[in-house]
Coordinates of C-alpha atoms and ligand atoms in Angstrom, one line a residue:
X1391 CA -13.9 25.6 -8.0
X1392 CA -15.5 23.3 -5.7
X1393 CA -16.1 24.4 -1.8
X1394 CA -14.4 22.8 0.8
X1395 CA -15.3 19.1 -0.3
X1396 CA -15.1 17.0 2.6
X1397 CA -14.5 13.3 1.8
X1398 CA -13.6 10.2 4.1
X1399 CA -11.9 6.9 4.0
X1400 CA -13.9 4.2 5.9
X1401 CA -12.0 1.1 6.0
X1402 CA -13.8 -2.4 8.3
X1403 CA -11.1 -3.4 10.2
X1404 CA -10.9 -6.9 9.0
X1405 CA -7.4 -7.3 8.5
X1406 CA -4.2 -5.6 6.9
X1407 CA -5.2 -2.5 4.4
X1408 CA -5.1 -3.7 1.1
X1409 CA -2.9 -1.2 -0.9
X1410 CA -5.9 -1.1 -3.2
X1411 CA -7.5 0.6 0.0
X1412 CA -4.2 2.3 0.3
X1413 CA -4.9 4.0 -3.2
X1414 CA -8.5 4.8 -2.2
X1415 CA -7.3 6.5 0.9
X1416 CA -4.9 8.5 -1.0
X1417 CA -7.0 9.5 -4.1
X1418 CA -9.5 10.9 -1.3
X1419 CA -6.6 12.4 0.5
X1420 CA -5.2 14.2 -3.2
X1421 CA -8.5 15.6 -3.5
X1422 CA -9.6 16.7 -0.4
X1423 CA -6.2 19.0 0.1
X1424 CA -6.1 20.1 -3.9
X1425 CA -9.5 21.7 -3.0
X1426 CA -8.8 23.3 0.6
X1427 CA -11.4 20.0 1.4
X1428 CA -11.1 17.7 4.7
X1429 CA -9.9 14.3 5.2
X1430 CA -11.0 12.2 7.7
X1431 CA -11.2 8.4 8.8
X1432 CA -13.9 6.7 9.6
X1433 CA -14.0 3.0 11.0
X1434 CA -16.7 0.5 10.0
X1435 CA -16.9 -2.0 12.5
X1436 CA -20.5 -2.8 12.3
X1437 CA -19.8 -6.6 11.6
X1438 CA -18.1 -8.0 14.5
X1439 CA -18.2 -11.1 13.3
X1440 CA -15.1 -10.1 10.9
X1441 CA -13.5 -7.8 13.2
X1442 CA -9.5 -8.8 13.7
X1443 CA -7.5 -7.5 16.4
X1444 CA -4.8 -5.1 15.7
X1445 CA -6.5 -4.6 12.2
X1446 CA -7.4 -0.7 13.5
X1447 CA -4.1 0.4 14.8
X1448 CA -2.4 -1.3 11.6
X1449 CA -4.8 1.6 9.4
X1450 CA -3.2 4.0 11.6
X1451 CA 0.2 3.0 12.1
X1452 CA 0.2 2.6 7.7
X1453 CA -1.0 6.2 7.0
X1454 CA 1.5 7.8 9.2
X1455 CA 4.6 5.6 7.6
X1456 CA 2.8 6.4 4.1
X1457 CA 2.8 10.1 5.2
X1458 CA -1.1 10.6 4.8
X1459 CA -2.6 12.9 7.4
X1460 CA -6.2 12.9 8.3
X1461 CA -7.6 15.8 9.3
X1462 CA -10.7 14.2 11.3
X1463 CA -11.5 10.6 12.8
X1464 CA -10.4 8.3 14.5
X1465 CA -7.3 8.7 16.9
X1466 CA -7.6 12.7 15.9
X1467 CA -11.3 13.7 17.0
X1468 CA -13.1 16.0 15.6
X1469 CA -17.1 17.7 15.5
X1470 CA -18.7 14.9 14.0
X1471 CA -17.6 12.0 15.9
X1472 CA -17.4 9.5 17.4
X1473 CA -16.2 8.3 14.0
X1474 CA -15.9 4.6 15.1
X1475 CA -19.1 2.9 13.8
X1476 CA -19.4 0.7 17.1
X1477 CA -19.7 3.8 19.2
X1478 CA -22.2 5.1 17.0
X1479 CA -24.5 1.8 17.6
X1480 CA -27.9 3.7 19.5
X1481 CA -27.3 6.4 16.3
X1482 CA -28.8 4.4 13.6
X1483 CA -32.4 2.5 14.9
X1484 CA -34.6 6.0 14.5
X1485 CA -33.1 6.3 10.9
X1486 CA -34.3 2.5 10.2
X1487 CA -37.4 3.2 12.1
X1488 CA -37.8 6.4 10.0
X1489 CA -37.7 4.4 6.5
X1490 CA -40.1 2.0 8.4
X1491 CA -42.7 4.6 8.5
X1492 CA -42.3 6.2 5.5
X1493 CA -42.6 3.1 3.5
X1494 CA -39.4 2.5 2.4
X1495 CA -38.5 -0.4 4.6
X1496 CA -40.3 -3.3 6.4
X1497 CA -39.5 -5.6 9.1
X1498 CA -39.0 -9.4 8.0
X1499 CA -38.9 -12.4 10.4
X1500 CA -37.8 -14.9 8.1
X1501 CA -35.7 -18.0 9.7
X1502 CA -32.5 -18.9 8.1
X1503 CA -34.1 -21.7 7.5
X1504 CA -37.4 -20.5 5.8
X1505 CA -34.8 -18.4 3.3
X1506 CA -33.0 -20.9 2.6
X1507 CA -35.7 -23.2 1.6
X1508 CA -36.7 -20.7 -1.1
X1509 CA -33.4 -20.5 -2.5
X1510 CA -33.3 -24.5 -2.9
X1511 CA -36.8 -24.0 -4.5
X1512 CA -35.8 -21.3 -6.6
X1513 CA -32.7 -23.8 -7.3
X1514 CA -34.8 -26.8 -8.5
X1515 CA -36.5 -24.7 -11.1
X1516 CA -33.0 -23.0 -12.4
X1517 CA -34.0 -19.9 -10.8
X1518 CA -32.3 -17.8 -8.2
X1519 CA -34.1 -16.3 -5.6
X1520 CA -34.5 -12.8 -4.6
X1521 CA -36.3 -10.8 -1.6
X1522 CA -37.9 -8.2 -4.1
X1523 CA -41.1 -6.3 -5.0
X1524 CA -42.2 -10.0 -6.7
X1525 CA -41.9 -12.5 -3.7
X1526 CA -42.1 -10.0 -0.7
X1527 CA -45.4 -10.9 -0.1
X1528 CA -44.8 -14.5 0.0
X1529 CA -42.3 -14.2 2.8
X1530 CA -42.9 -13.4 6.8
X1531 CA -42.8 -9.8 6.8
X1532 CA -45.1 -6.6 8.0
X1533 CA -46.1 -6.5 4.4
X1534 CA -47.0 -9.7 4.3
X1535 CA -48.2 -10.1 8.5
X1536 CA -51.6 -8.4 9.8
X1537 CA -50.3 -5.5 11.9
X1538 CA -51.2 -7.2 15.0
X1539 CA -49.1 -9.7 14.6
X1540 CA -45.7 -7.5 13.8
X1541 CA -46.6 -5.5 16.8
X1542 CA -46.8 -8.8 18.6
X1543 CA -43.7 -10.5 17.3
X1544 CA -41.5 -7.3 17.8
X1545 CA -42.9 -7.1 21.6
X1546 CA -42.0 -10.7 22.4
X1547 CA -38.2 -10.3 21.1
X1548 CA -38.3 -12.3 18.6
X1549 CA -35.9 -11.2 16.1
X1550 CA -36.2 -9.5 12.9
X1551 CA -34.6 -7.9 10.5
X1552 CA -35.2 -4.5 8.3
X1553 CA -35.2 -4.4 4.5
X1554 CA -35.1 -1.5 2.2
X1555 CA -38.2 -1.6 -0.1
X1556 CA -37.2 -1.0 -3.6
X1557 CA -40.1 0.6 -5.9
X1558 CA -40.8 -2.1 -8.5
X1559 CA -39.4 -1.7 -12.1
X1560 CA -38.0 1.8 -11.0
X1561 CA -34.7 2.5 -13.1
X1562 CA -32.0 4.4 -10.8
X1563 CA -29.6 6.7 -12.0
X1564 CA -25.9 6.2 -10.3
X1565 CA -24.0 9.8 -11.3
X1566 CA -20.5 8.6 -11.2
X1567 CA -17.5 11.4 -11.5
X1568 CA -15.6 8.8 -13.7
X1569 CA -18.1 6.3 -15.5
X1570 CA -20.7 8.6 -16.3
X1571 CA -24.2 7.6 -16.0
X1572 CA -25.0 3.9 -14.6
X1573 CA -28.3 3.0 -14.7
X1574 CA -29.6 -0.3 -12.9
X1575 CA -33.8 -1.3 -13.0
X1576 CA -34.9 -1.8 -9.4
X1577 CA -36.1 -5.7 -10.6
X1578 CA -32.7 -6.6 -10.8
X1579 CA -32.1 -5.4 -7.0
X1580 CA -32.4 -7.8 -4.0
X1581 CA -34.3 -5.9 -1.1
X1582 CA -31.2 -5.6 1.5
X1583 CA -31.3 -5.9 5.0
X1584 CA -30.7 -2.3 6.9
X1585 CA -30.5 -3.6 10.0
X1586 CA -30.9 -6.5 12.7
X1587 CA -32.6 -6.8 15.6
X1588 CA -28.9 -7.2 18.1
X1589 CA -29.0 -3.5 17.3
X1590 CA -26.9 -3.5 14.7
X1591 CA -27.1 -1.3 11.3
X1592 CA -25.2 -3.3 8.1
X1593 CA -22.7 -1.6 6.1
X1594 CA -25.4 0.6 3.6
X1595 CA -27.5 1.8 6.5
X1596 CA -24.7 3.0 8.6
X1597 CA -22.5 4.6 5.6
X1598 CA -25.4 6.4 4.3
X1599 CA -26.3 8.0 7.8
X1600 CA -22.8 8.6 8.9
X1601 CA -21.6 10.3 5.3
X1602 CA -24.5 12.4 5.8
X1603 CA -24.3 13.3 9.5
X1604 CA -20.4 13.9 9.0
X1605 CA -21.8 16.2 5.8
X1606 CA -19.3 14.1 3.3
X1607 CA -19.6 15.5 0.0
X1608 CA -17.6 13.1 -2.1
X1609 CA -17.5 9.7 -1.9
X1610 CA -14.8 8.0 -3.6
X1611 CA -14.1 4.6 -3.5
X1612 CA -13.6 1.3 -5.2
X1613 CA -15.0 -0.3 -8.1
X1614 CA -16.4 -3.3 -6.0
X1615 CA -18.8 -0.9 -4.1
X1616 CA -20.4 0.6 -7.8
X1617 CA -23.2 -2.4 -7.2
X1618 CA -24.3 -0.8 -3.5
X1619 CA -24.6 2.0 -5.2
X1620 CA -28.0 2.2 -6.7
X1621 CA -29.1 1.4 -2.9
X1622 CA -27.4 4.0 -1.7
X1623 CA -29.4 6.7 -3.8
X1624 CA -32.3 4.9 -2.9
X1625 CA -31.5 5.6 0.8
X1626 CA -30.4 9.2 0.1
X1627 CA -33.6 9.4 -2.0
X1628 CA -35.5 7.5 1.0
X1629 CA -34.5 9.9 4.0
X1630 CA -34.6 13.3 1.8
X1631 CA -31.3 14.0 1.7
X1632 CA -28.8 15.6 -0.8
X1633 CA -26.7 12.3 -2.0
X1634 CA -23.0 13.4 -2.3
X1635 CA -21.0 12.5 -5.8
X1636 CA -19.7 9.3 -5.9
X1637 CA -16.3 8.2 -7.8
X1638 CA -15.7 4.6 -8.3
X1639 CA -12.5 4.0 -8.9
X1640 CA -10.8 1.8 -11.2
X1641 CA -10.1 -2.1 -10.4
X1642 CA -5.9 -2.7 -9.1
X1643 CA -5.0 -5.7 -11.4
X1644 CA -2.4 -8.7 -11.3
X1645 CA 1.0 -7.6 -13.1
X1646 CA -0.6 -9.7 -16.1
X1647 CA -3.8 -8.2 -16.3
X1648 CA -5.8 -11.2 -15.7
X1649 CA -8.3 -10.1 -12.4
X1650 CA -7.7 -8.4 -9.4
X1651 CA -4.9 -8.3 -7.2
X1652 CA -5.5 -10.1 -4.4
X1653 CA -4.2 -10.2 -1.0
X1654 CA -2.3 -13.8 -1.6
X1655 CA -0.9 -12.8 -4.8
X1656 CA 1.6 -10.5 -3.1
X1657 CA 3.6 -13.1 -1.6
X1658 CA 3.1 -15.7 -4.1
X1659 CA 4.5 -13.0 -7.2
X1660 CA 7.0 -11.3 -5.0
X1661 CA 5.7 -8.5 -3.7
X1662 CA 4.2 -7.0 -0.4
X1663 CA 0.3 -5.9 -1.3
X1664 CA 0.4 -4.7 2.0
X1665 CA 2.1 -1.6 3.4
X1666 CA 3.3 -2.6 6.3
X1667 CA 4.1 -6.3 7.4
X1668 CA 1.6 -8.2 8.7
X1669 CA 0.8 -11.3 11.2
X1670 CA -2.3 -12.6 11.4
X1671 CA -3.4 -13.0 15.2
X1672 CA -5.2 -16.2 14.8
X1673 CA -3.4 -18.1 12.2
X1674 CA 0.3 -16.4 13.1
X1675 CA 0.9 -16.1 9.7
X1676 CA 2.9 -13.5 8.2
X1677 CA 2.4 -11.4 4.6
X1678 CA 5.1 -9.2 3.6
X1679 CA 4.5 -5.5 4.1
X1680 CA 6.4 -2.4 2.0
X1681 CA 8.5 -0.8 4.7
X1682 CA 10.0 -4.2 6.0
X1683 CA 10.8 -4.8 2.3
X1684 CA 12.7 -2.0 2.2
X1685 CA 10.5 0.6 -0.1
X1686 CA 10.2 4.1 1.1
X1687 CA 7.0 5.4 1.8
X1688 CA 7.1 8.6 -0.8
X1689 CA 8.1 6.4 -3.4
X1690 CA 5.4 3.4 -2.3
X1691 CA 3.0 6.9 -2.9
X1692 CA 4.2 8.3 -5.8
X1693 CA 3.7 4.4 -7.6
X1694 CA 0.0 4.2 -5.7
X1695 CA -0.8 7.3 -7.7
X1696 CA -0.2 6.8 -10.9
X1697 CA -2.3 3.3 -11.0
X1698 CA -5.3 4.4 -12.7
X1699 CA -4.2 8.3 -12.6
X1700 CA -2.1 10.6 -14.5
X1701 CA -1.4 14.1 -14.5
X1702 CA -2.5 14.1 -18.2
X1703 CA 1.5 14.7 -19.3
X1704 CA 4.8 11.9 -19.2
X1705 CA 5.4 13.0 -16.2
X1706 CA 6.1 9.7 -13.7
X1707 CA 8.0 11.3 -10.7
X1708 CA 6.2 14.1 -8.7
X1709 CA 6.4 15.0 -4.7
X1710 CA 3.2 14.8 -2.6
X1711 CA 3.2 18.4 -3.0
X1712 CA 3.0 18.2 -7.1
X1713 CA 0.5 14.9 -6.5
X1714 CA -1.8 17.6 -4.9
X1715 CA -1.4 20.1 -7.3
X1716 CA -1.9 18.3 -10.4
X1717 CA -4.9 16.0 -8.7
X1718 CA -8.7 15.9 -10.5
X1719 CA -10.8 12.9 -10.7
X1720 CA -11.5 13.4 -14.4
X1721 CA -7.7 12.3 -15.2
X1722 CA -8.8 8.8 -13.3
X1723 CA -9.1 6.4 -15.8
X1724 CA -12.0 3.8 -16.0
X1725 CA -9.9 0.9 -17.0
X1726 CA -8.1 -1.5 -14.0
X1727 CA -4.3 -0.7 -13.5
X1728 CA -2.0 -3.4 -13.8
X1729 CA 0.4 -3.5 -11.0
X1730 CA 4.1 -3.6 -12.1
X1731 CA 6.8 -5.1 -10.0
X1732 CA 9.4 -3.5 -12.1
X1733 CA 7.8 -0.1 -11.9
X1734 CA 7.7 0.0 -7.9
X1735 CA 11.4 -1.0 -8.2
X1736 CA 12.3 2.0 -10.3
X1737 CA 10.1 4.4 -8.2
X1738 CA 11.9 3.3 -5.4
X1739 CA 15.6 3.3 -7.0
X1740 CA 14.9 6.9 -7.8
X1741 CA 13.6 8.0 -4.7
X1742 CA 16.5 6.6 -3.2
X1743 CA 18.8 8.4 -5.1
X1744 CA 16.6 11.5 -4.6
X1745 CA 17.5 11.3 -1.0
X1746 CA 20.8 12.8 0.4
X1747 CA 22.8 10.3 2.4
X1748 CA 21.6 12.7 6.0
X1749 CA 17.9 11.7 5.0
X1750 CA 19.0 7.5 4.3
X1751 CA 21.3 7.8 7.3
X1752 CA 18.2 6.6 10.0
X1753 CA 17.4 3.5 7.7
X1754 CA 20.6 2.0 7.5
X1755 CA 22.0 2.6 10.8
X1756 CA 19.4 -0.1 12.1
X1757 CA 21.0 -2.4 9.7
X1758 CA 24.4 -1.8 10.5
X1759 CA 23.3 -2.1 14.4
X1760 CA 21.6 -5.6 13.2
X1761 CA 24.7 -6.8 11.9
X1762 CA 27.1 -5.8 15.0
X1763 CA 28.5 -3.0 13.2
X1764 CA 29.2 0.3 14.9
X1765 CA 30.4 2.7 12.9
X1766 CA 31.0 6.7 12.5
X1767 CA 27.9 8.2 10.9
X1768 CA 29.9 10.6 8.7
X1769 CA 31.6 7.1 7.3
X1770 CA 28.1 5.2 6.9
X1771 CA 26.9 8.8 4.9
X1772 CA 30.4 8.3 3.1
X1773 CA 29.7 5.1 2.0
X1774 CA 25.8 6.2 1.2
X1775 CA 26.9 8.5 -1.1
X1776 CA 29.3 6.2 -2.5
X1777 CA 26.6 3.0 -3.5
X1778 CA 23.3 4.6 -3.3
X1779 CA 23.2 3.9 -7.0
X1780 CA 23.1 0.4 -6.9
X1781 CA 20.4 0.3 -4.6
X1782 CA 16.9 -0.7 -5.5
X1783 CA 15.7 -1.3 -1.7
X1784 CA 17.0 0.5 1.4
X1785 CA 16.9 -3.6 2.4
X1786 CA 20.1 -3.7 -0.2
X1787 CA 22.3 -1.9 1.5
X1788 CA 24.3 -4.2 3.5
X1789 CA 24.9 -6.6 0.7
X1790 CA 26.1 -3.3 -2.0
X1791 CA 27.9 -2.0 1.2
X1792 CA 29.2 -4.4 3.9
X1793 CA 32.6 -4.3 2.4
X1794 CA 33.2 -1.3 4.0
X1795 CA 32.6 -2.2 7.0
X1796 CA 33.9 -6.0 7.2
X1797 CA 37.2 -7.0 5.4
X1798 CA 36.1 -9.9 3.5
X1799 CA 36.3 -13.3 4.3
X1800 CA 36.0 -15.3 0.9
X1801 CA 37.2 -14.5 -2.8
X1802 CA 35.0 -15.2 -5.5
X1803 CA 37.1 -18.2 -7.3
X1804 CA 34.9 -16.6 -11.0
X1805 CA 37.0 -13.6 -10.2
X1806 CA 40.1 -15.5 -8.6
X1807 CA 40.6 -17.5 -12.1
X1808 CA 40.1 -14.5 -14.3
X1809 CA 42.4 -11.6 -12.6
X1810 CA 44.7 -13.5 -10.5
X1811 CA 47.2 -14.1 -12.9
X1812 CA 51.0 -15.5 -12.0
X1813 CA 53.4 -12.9 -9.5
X1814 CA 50.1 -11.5 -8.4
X1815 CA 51.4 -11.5 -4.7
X1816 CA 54.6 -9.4 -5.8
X1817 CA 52.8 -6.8 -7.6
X1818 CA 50.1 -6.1 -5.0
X1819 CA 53.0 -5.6 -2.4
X1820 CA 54.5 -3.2 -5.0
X1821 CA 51.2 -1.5 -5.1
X1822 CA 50.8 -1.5 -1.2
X1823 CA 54.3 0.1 -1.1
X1824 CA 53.0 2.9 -3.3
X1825 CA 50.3 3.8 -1.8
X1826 CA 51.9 3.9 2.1
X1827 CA 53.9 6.2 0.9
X1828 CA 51.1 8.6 0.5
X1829 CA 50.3 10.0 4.3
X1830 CA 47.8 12.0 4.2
X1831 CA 46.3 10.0 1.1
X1832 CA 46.1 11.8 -1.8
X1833 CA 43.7 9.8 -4.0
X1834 CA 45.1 11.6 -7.6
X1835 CA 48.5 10.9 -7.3
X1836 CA 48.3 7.4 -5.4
X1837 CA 46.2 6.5 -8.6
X1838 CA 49.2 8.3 -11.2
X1839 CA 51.5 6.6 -9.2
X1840 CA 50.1 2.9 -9.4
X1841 CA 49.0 3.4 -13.0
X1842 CA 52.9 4.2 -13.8
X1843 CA 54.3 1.3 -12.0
X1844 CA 51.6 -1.1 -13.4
X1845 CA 52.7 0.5 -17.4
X1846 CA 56.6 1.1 -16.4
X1847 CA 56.6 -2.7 -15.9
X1848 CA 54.5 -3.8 -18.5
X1849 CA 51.5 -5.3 -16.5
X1850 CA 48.0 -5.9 -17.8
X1851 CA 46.0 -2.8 -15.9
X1852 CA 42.4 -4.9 -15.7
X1853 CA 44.3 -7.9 -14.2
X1854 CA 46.4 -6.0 -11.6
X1855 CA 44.0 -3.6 -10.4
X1856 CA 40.8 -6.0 -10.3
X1857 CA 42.9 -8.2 -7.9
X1858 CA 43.7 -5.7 -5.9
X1859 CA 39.7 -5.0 -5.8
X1860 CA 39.0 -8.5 -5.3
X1861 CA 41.6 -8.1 -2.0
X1862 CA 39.2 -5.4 -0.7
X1863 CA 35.6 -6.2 -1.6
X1864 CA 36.2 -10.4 -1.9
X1865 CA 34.6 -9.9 -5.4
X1866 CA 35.1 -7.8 -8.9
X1867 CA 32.5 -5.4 -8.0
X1868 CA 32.3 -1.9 -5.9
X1869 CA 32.6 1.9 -7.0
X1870 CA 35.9 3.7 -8.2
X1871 CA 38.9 2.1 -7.1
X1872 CA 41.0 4.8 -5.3
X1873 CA 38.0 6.7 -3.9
X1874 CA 36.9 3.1 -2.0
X1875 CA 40.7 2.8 -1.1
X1876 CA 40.9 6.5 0.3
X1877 CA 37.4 5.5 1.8
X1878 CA 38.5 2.4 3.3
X1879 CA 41.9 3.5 4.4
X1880 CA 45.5 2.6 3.2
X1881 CA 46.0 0.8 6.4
X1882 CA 42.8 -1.2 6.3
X1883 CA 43.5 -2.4 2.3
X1884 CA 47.6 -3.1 3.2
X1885 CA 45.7 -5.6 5.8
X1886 CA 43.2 -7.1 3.5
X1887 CA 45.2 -7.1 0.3
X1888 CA 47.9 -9.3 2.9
X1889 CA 45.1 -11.9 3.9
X1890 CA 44.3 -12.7 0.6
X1891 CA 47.7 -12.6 -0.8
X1892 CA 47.8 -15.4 1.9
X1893 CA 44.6 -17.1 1.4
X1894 CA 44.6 -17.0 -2.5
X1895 CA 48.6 -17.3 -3.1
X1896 CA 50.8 -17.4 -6.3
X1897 CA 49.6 -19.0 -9.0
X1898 CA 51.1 -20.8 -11.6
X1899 CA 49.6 -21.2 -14.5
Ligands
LIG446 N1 -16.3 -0.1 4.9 C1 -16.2 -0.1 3.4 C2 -14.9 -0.7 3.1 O1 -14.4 -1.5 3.8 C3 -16.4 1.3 2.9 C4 -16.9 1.4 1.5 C5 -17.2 2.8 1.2 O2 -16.3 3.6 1.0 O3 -18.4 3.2 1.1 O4 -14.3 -0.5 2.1

C-alpha cells in the first residue's frame, strides 16, 4: 500500500483547460484520494509572455463545476506555498546557481542572432543544430569564455542564459508507471535553457524544484511531457534528490483516431473540448464549454475516466466514489483514447435519468425563467419525471417539455394529413365532453371512458386519439396520453383542443 502519495496538477494559465488537462487533473485526483494521498494545484506562470487573463480563475471556476477538490494550492493555501510560480520568482536563482557550481549547468551569452546563424549553417549542410556536449564549446559560454570574462559579462548586465549540461553519450533511464522503461542517449538531448537572466526559471527548472520542495511523490501527466522527461532525472539526479514516479498518460484522440484532439476540433465536430464556455479576451471569440451545452458535471467525469482507463471489468457507469475505489495506474492503458461523441451523449442520458427530478429541478428552472415561464416547482418536477427520458442534454428540456407550459401555436401539417381525418372536430368535442365530466380527474376511467366511445362508434383509435395529441402538444409526440392530460389539466386541453379544432378545421377528404 503506498503512503500518503502526494501528487499535483500544474496547469500554465494560457487559456481554457483542455479536457485532456481535465483528465490529467482527475487521474491525479483518483489517485491521490484512493491512497489517503493529497491533491493540490499548482500554477505555472513562469512564461508571461503566454499568460491570458481569466485563464486562472477559469482552472478554478472548472474543477468546482466538475466536482474535483483540491486539497492544497492555489485559492486554498496550504504549507508549501505560495503555489503560484510567479510568487515563487526569488525561489529558483540559488537552485540554478547550485547546478552552476556543481557542473551541471553553464551560463551562455549567445545572441538570438548568433543562434540562429548556426541553425541556418547547420541548415545548409542538411543538419539540424543542437546546443550539446559536441558544439558547446563553439558557442559563447563559461565553458567556452576565460573565467574573467563571464565574471565580467555577468557584472555588466548583460544578459545570459543557464543551460543544463548533459553528460555526453550518457543513456538515461525514464521509470514510467505505465510504459515501462524509456531509455533516451544523452546525444540525442539538446542542452536546455534553466533559466534567464529577467529572473526567470523556464518550465523544467521550476517544476523540478517546486515538485520537490512541495515533496510530490507522483507525477502524472500527459504523454506530450514524456520527452522533458529524461531532463527532468537529469535535474533530480543533478541536485541529489529522490526523483518521484512519473506516469505519462495516454494521448486523447479525434473521434476517428487520426491525432490528437485539439482545441479547434471541438467546435468544428460538435462538441465542447472545454469544460466550461470560453471567450477569448483578445480575440472575443467564443469555444463551446460542457456545462453551457448542457452535460452534467458527474457524467462529463465519469466519460473523462474511462478514456484510457478501466476498472479492469464491463463496468461503464460508476460514481466518483466507485472511480476512487476501483482507481490504479496499472489499469491505464498505453494506447491514445479516441473520444466518442456518442459515448458522452449516453453518459449524460443516463446520468440524467439517474437524477430525481428535486436534483434537475435547479437546472431547468433557469430555462423556464429564460423563456418567461413561471411556473409551480412541484409541476416543472411533474413534468421532469414525465420526459426525462427523452433527454440527452439538460439543454433539451424546453424543446421535450415546453408543451406543458405553452399551449401550442402551430400543428405539424405531417401529422395534420395523417390523423386528422373527416368529423375530426365532432369527435374531439365528444371526447372533451367526456372528460369534463370527470371533476376531480380520474385518469383510469376518463381513459375507459374515451376508449368506449371511440369503439362504441366505430372510430379508428390511432386517428382519434393522435389528433387529440396533436391539439395538445402541436405535434404526434409526448408521453402517455391521459397522464399529460391529467398533467395538463382538463380545462387547459378543452381550450387547446378548441383552438385547433378552429385553426385546423373539418376536413373533407
Ligand atoms: N505546466 C505544465 C502544463 O501546462 C505542467 C506539466 C507537468 O505536469 O509537469 O501542463
Amino acid at each position: 500500500m503506498l503512503m500518503n502519495p502526494r501528487v499535483r496538477f500544474a496547469p500554465s494559465p494560457t487559456g481554457p483547460l483542455h479536457i485532456g488537462g481535465v483528465r490529467t487533473a482527475l487521474y491525479n485526483y483518483l489517485f491521490a484520494k484512493k491512497n489517503n494521498g493529497t491533491f493540490l494545484l499548482r500554477i505555472e506562470d513562469t512564461d508571461q509572455t503566454r499568460f491570458v487573463e481569466g485563464a486562472e480563475e477559469y482552472i478554478i471556476e472548472a474543477f468546482q463545476w466538475l466536482g474535483i477538490p483540491f486539497d492544497e494550492g492555489v485559492g486554498i493555501g496550504g504549507e508549501y506555498g505560495p503555489y503560484r510560480q510567479s510568487e515563487r520568482k526569488a525561489m529558483y536563482k540559488p537552485y540554478a546557481e547550485q547546478l552552476i557550481r556543481d557542473g551541471w549547468a553553464y551560463y551562455a551569452f549567445d545572441t538570438p542572432e548568433q543562434l540562429d546563424a548556426k541553425r541556418k549553417e547547420a541548415e545548409s549542410q542538411k543538419r539540424t543544430f543542437q546546443y550539446d556536449a559536441s558544439t558547446r564549446m563553439g558557442m559563447v559560454n563559461s565553458l567556452s569564455l576565460p573565467a574573467e570574462e563571464v565574471a565580467a559579462r555577468i557584472a555588466s548586465g548583460a544578459p545570459y542564459v543557464v543551460r543544463f549540461k548533459y553528460p555526453a553519450d550518457l543513456d538515461i533511464h525514464v521509470h514510467d508507471l505505465i510504459r515501462g522503461e524509456v531509455v533516451i542517449n544523452s546525444n540525442l538531448l539538446d542542452d536546455k535553457v534553466l533559466y534567464k537572466s529577467d529572473g526567470m526559471p523556464t518550465y523544467h527548472l521550476a517544476n523540478i524544484v517546486d515538485d520537490h520542495t512541495m515533496k510530490i511523490t507522483h507525477v502524472i501527466r500527459g504523454e506530450e511531457w514524456l520527452p522533458s522527461a529524461p531532463l527532468h532525472v537529469m535535474l533530480y539526479k543533478a541536485f541529489g534528490w529522490e526523483a518521484p514516479q512519473f506516469a505519462h498518460l495516454p494521448l486523447l484522440l479525434k473521434p476517428d483516431g487520426n491525432g490528437k484532439l485539439s482545441k479547434r476540433d471541438g467546435d468544428r465536430l460538435g462538441f465542447p473540448v472545454f469544460p466550461l464556455q470560453w471567450r477569448d479576451p483578445k480575440s472575443g471569440e467564443t469555444s463551446s464549454g460542457y456545462r453551457e451545452s448542457g452535460y452534467l458535471p458527474d457524467a462529463v467525469v465519469n466519460m473523462l475516466a474511462l478514456l484510457g482507463w478501466n476498472p479492469g471489468n464491463d463496468q461503464e457507469l460508476m460514481s466518483m466514489d466507485e472511480l476512487v475505489e476501483y482507481f490504479s495506474i496499472d489499469k491505464i492503458s498505453k494506447a491514445g483514447a479516441k473520444f466518442s461523441l456518442d459515448k458522452a451523449k449516453w453518459f449524460n442520458h443516463e446520468y440524467i435519468l439517474q437524477k430525481s427530478a428535486d436534483e434537475l429541478y435547479p437546472y431547468f428552472e433557469p430555462i423556464l425563467r429564460e423563456k418567461g415561464v413561471t411556473a409551480d416547482p412541484d409541476y416543472v418536477k411533474a413534468v421532469t419525471d414525465l420526459i426525462k427520458d427523452r433527454l440527452n442534454f439538460l439543454t433539451d428540456f424546453w424543446e421535450q417539455a415546453c408543451y406543458f407550459f405553452m399551449a401550442p401555436t402551430e400543428y405539424d401539417p405531417q401529422a395534420i394529413k395523417k390523423r386528422w381525418k373527416e368529423n375530426m372536430p365532432e369527435y374531439l368535442r365528444a371526447i372533451l365532453n367526456i372528460l369534463k365530466g370527470f371533476a376531480p380527474f380520474d385518469k383510469q376511467q376518463a381513459h375507459d371512458a374515451v376508449m368506449a366511445y371511440i369503439q362504441d362508434n366505430g372510430l379508428n383509435m390511432g386517428q382519434v386519439l393522435n389528433s387529440l395529441r396533436l391539439a395538445i402538444v402541436g405535434a404526434a409526440r409526448g408521453p402517455e396520453l391521459f397522464t399529460m392530460i391529467e398533467l395538463i389539466g382538463v380545462d387547459e386541453v378543452v381550450a387547446r383542443t378548441e383552438r385547433a379544432i378552429e385553426a385546423i378545421g373539418d376536413i373533407h377528404s
